[in-house]
C-alpha positions as semicolon CSV with decimal commas, in nm:
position;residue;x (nm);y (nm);z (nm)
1;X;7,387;2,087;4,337
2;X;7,250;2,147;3,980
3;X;7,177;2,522;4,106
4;X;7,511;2,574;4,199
5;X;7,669;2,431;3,849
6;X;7,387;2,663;3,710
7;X;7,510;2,973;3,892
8;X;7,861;2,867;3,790
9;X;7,798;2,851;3,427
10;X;7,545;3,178;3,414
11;X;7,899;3,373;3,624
12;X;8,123;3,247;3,355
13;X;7,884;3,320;3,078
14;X;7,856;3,672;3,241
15;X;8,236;3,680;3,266
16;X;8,269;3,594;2,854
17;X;8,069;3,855;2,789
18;X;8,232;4,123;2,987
19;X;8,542;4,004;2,864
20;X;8,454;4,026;2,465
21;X;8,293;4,381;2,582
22;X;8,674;4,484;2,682
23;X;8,821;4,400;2,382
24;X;8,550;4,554;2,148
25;X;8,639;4,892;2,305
26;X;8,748;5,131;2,104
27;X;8,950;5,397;2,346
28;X;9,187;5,683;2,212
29;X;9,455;5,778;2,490
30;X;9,587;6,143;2,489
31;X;9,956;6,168;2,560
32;X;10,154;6,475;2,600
33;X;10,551;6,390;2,561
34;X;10,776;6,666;2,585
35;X;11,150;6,649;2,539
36;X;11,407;6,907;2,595
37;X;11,606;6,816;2,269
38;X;11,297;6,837;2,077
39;X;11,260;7,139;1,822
40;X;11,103;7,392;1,897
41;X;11,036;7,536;1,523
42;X;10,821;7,182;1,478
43;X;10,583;7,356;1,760
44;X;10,383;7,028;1,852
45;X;10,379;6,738;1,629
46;X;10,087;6,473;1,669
47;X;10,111;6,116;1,580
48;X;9,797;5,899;1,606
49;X;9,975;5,521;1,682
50;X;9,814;5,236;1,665
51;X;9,917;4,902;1,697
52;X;9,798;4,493;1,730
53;X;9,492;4,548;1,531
54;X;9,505;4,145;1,407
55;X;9,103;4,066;1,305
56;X;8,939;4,369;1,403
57;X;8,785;4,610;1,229
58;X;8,890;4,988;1,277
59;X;8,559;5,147;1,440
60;X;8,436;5,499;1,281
61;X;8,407;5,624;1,661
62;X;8,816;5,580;1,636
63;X;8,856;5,781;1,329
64;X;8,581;6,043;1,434
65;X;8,815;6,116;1,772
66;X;9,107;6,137;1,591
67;X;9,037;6,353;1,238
68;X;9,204;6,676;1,200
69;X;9,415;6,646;1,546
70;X;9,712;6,436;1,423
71;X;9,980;6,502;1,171
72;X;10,099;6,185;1,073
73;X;9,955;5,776;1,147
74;X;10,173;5,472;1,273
75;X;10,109;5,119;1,244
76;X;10,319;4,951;1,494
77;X;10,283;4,611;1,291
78;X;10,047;4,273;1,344
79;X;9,837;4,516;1,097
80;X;9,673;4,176;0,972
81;X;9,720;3,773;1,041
82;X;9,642;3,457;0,933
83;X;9,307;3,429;0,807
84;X;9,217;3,804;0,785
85;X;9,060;3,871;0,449
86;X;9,286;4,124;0,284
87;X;8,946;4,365;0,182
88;X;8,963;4,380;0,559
89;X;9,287;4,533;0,564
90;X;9,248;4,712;0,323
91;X;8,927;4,902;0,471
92;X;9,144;4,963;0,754
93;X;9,378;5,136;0,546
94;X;9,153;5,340;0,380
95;X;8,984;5,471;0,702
96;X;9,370;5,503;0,853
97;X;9,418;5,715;0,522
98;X;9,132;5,988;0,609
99;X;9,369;6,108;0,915
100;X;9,664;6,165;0,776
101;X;10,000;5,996;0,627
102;X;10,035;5,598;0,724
103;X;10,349;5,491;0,844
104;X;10,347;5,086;0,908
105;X;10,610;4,845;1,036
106;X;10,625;4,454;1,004
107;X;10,497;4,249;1,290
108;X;10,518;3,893;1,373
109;X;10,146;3,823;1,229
110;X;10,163;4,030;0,954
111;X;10,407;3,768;0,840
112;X;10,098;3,469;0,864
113;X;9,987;3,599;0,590
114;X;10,082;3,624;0,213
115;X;10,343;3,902;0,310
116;X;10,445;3,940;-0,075
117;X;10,081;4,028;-0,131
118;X;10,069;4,246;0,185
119;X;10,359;4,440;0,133
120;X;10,272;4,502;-0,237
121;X;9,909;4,640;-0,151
122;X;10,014;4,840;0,102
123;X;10,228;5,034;-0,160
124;X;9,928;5,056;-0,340
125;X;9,746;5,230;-0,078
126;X;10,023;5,487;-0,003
127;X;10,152;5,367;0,301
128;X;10,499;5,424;0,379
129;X;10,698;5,059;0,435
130;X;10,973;5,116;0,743
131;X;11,136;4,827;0,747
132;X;11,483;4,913;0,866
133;X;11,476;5,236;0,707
134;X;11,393;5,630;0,844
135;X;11,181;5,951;0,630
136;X;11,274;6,249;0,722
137;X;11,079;6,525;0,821
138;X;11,234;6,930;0,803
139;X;11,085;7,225;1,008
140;X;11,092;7,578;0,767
141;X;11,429;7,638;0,991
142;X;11,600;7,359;0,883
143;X;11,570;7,145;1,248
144;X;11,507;6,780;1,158
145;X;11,285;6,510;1,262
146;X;11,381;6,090;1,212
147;X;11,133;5,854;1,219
148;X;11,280;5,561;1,218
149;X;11,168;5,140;1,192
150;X;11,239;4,797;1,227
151;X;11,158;4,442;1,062
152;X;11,038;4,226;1,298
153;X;11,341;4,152;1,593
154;X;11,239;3,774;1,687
155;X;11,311;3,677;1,336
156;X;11,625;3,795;1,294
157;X;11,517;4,097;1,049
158;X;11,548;4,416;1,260
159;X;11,842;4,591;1,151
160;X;11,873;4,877;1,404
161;X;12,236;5,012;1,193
162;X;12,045;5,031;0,917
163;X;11,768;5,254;1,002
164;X;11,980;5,447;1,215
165;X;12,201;5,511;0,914
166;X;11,918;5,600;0,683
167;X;11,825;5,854;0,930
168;X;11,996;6,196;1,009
169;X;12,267;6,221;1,318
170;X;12,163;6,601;1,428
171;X;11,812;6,477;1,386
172;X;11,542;6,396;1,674
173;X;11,499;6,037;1,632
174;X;11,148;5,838;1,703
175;X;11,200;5,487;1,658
176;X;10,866;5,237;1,571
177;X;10,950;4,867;1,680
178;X;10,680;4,607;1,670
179;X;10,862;4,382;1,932
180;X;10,935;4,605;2,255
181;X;11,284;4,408;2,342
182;X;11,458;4,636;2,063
183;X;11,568;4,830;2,354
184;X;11,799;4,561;2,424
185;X;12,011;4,697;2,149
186;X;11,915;5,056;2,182
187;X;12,244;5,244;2,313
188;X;12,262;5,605;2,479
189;X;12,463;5,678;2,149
190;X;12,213;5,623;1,941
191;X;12,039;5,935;2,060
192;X;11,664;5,808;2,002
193;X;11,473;5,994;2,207
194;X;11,097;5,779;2,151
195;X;11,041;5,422;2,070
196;X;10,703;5,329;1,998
197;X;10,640;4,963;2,003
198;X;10,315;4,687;2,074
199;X;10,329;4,326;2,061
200;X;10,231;4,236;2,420
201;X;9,898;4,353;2,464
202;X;9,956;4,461;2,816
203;X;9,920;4,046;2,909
204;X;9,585;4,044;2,738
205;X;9,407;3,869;3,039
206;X;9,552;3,967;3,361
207;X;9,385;3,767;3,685
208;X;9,459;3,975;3,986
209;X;9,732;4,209;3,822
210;X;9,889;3,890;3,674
211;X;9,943;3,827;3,305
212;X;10,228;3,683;3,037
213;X;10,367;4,019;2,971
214;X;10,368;4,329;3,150
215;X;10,135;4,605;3,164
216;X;10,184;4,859;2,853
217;X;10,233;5,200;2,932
218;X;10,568;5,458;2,922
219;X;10,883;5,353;3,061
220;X;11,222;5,522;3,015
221;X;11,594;5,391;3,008
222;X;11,855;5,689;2,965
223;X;11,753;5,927;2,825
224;X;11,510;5,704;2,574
225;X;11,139;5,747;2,639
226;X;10,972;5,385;2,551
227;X;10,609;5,382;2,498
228;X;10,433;5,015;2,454
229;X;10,079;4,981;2,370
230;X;9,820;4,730;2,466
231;X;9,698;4,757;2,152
232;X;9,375;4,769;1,947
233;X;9,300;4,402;1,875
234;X;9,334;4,054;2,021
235;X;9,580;3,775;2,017
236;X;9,455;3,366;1,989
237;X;9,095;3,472;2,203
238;X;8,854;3,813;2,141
239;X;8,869;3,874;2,500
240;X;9,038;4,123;2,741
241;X;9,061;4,131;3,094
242;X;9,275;4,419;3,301
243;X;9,466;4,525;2,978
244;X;9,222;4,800;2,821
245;X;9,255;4,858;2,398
246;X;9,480;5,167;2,329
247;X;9,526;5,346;2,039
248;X;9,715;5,665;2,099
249;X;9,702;6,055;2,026
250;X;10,099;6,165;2,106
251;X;10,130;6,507;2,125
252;X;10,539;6,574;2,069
253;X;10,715;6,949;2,178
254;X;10,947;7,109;2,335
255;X;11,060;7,163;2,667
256;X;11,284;7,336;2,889
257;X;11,389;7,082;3,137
């Protein structure tokens, strides 16, 4: 009996372990996206996104894979939470910085913390704020490129109009949404062609395909291509099982079809 209660607690030991192993990953997924509204005088754009990082720390491997192949950076919110020294964030930024441009919108978590403080350091640090609002981006031909964000949906501060009105109608519109279920007010008129967005974490910890939220990956409704991340960090526990960490290298162009 005690050998059995032994080999019990040695398997979930074992199974801890594994588990913290998954979520300590650091894995950069390569996307090609092509869109046949998309401009061709931008050739290919590259965005490095990365979302949920919460209390980890940004591994050099990440920024080593990434330097010199992206254009611009995303943070797709829960940047920081409750607890999370703000030196911590703030060597995030800085290694962020070394890639390229940051881009960040407001999660849920982000909002644990002294958000006053937050938002005021990250203007410090050069990182573009895109809380209902859009930058603009122009190709040497005059096409145009929107990327657009939003507050945080669940409360009550996304203001989809807004953004969409600080952005440019004959533009090609990406849209960065913390909270996937903005596409329940995304409308074919809207012509937004990519919504980036995180939150979930793929479920987290999925036993046998199982888990609270579905599996991230790339979805489409219309003509809108939705891409949701598992994420970088970890929600509540360090641990990850069948929901890998994602950060992601998008690769944006043209194409025919």
């Amino acid at each position: 009996m005690i050998g059995i209660i032994l080999a019990v607690l040695l398997f979930v030991l074992l199974l801890f372990i594994y588990m913290w192993k998954l979520a300590m990953e650091n894995n950069v997924v390569e996307q090609h996206l092509a869109f046949p509204n998309f401009p061709e005088s931008f050739g290919e754009v590259k965005l490095f996104f990365i979302s949920d990082i919460h209390k980890r720390k940004i591994d050099p491997t990440i920024i080593a894979k990434v330097k010199g192949k992206t254009d611009i950076v995303i943070i797709g919110g829960d940047l920081t939470e409750k607890g999370v020294p703000l030196s911590r964030v703030e060597e995030n930024v800085k290694k962020l910085k070394e890639l390229g441009p940051v881009y960040f919108v407001w999660g849920n978590n982000d909002y644990e913390t002294d958000y006053h403080e937050l938002d005021a350091a990250l203007l410090n640090w050069g990182v573009k704020i895109l809380d209902n609002t859009a930058v603009l981006f122009q190709s040497k031909s005059g096409d145009k490129l929107s990327l657009m964000g939003v507050d945080y949906i669940e409360f009550g501060r996304a203001d989809l109009n807004e953004a969409l009105s600080d952005s440019e109608e004959d533009s090609f519109k990406i849209l960065v949404s913390h909270c996937p279920r903005i596409m329940n007010r995304v409308k074919e008129e809207h012509h937004i062609s990519l919504v980036l967005s995180g939150h979930t974490h793929g479920g987290q910890i999925r036993l046998f395909g199982f888990g609270k939220y579905s599996m991230g990956g790339i979805s489409k409704k219309g003509n809108t291509l939705i891409l949701t991340s598992n994420g970088y960090g970890t929600s509540l526990v360090p641990l990850r099982l069948g929901a890998k960490v994602e950060t992601h290298l998008i690769h944006l162009t043209h194409s025919e079809e």
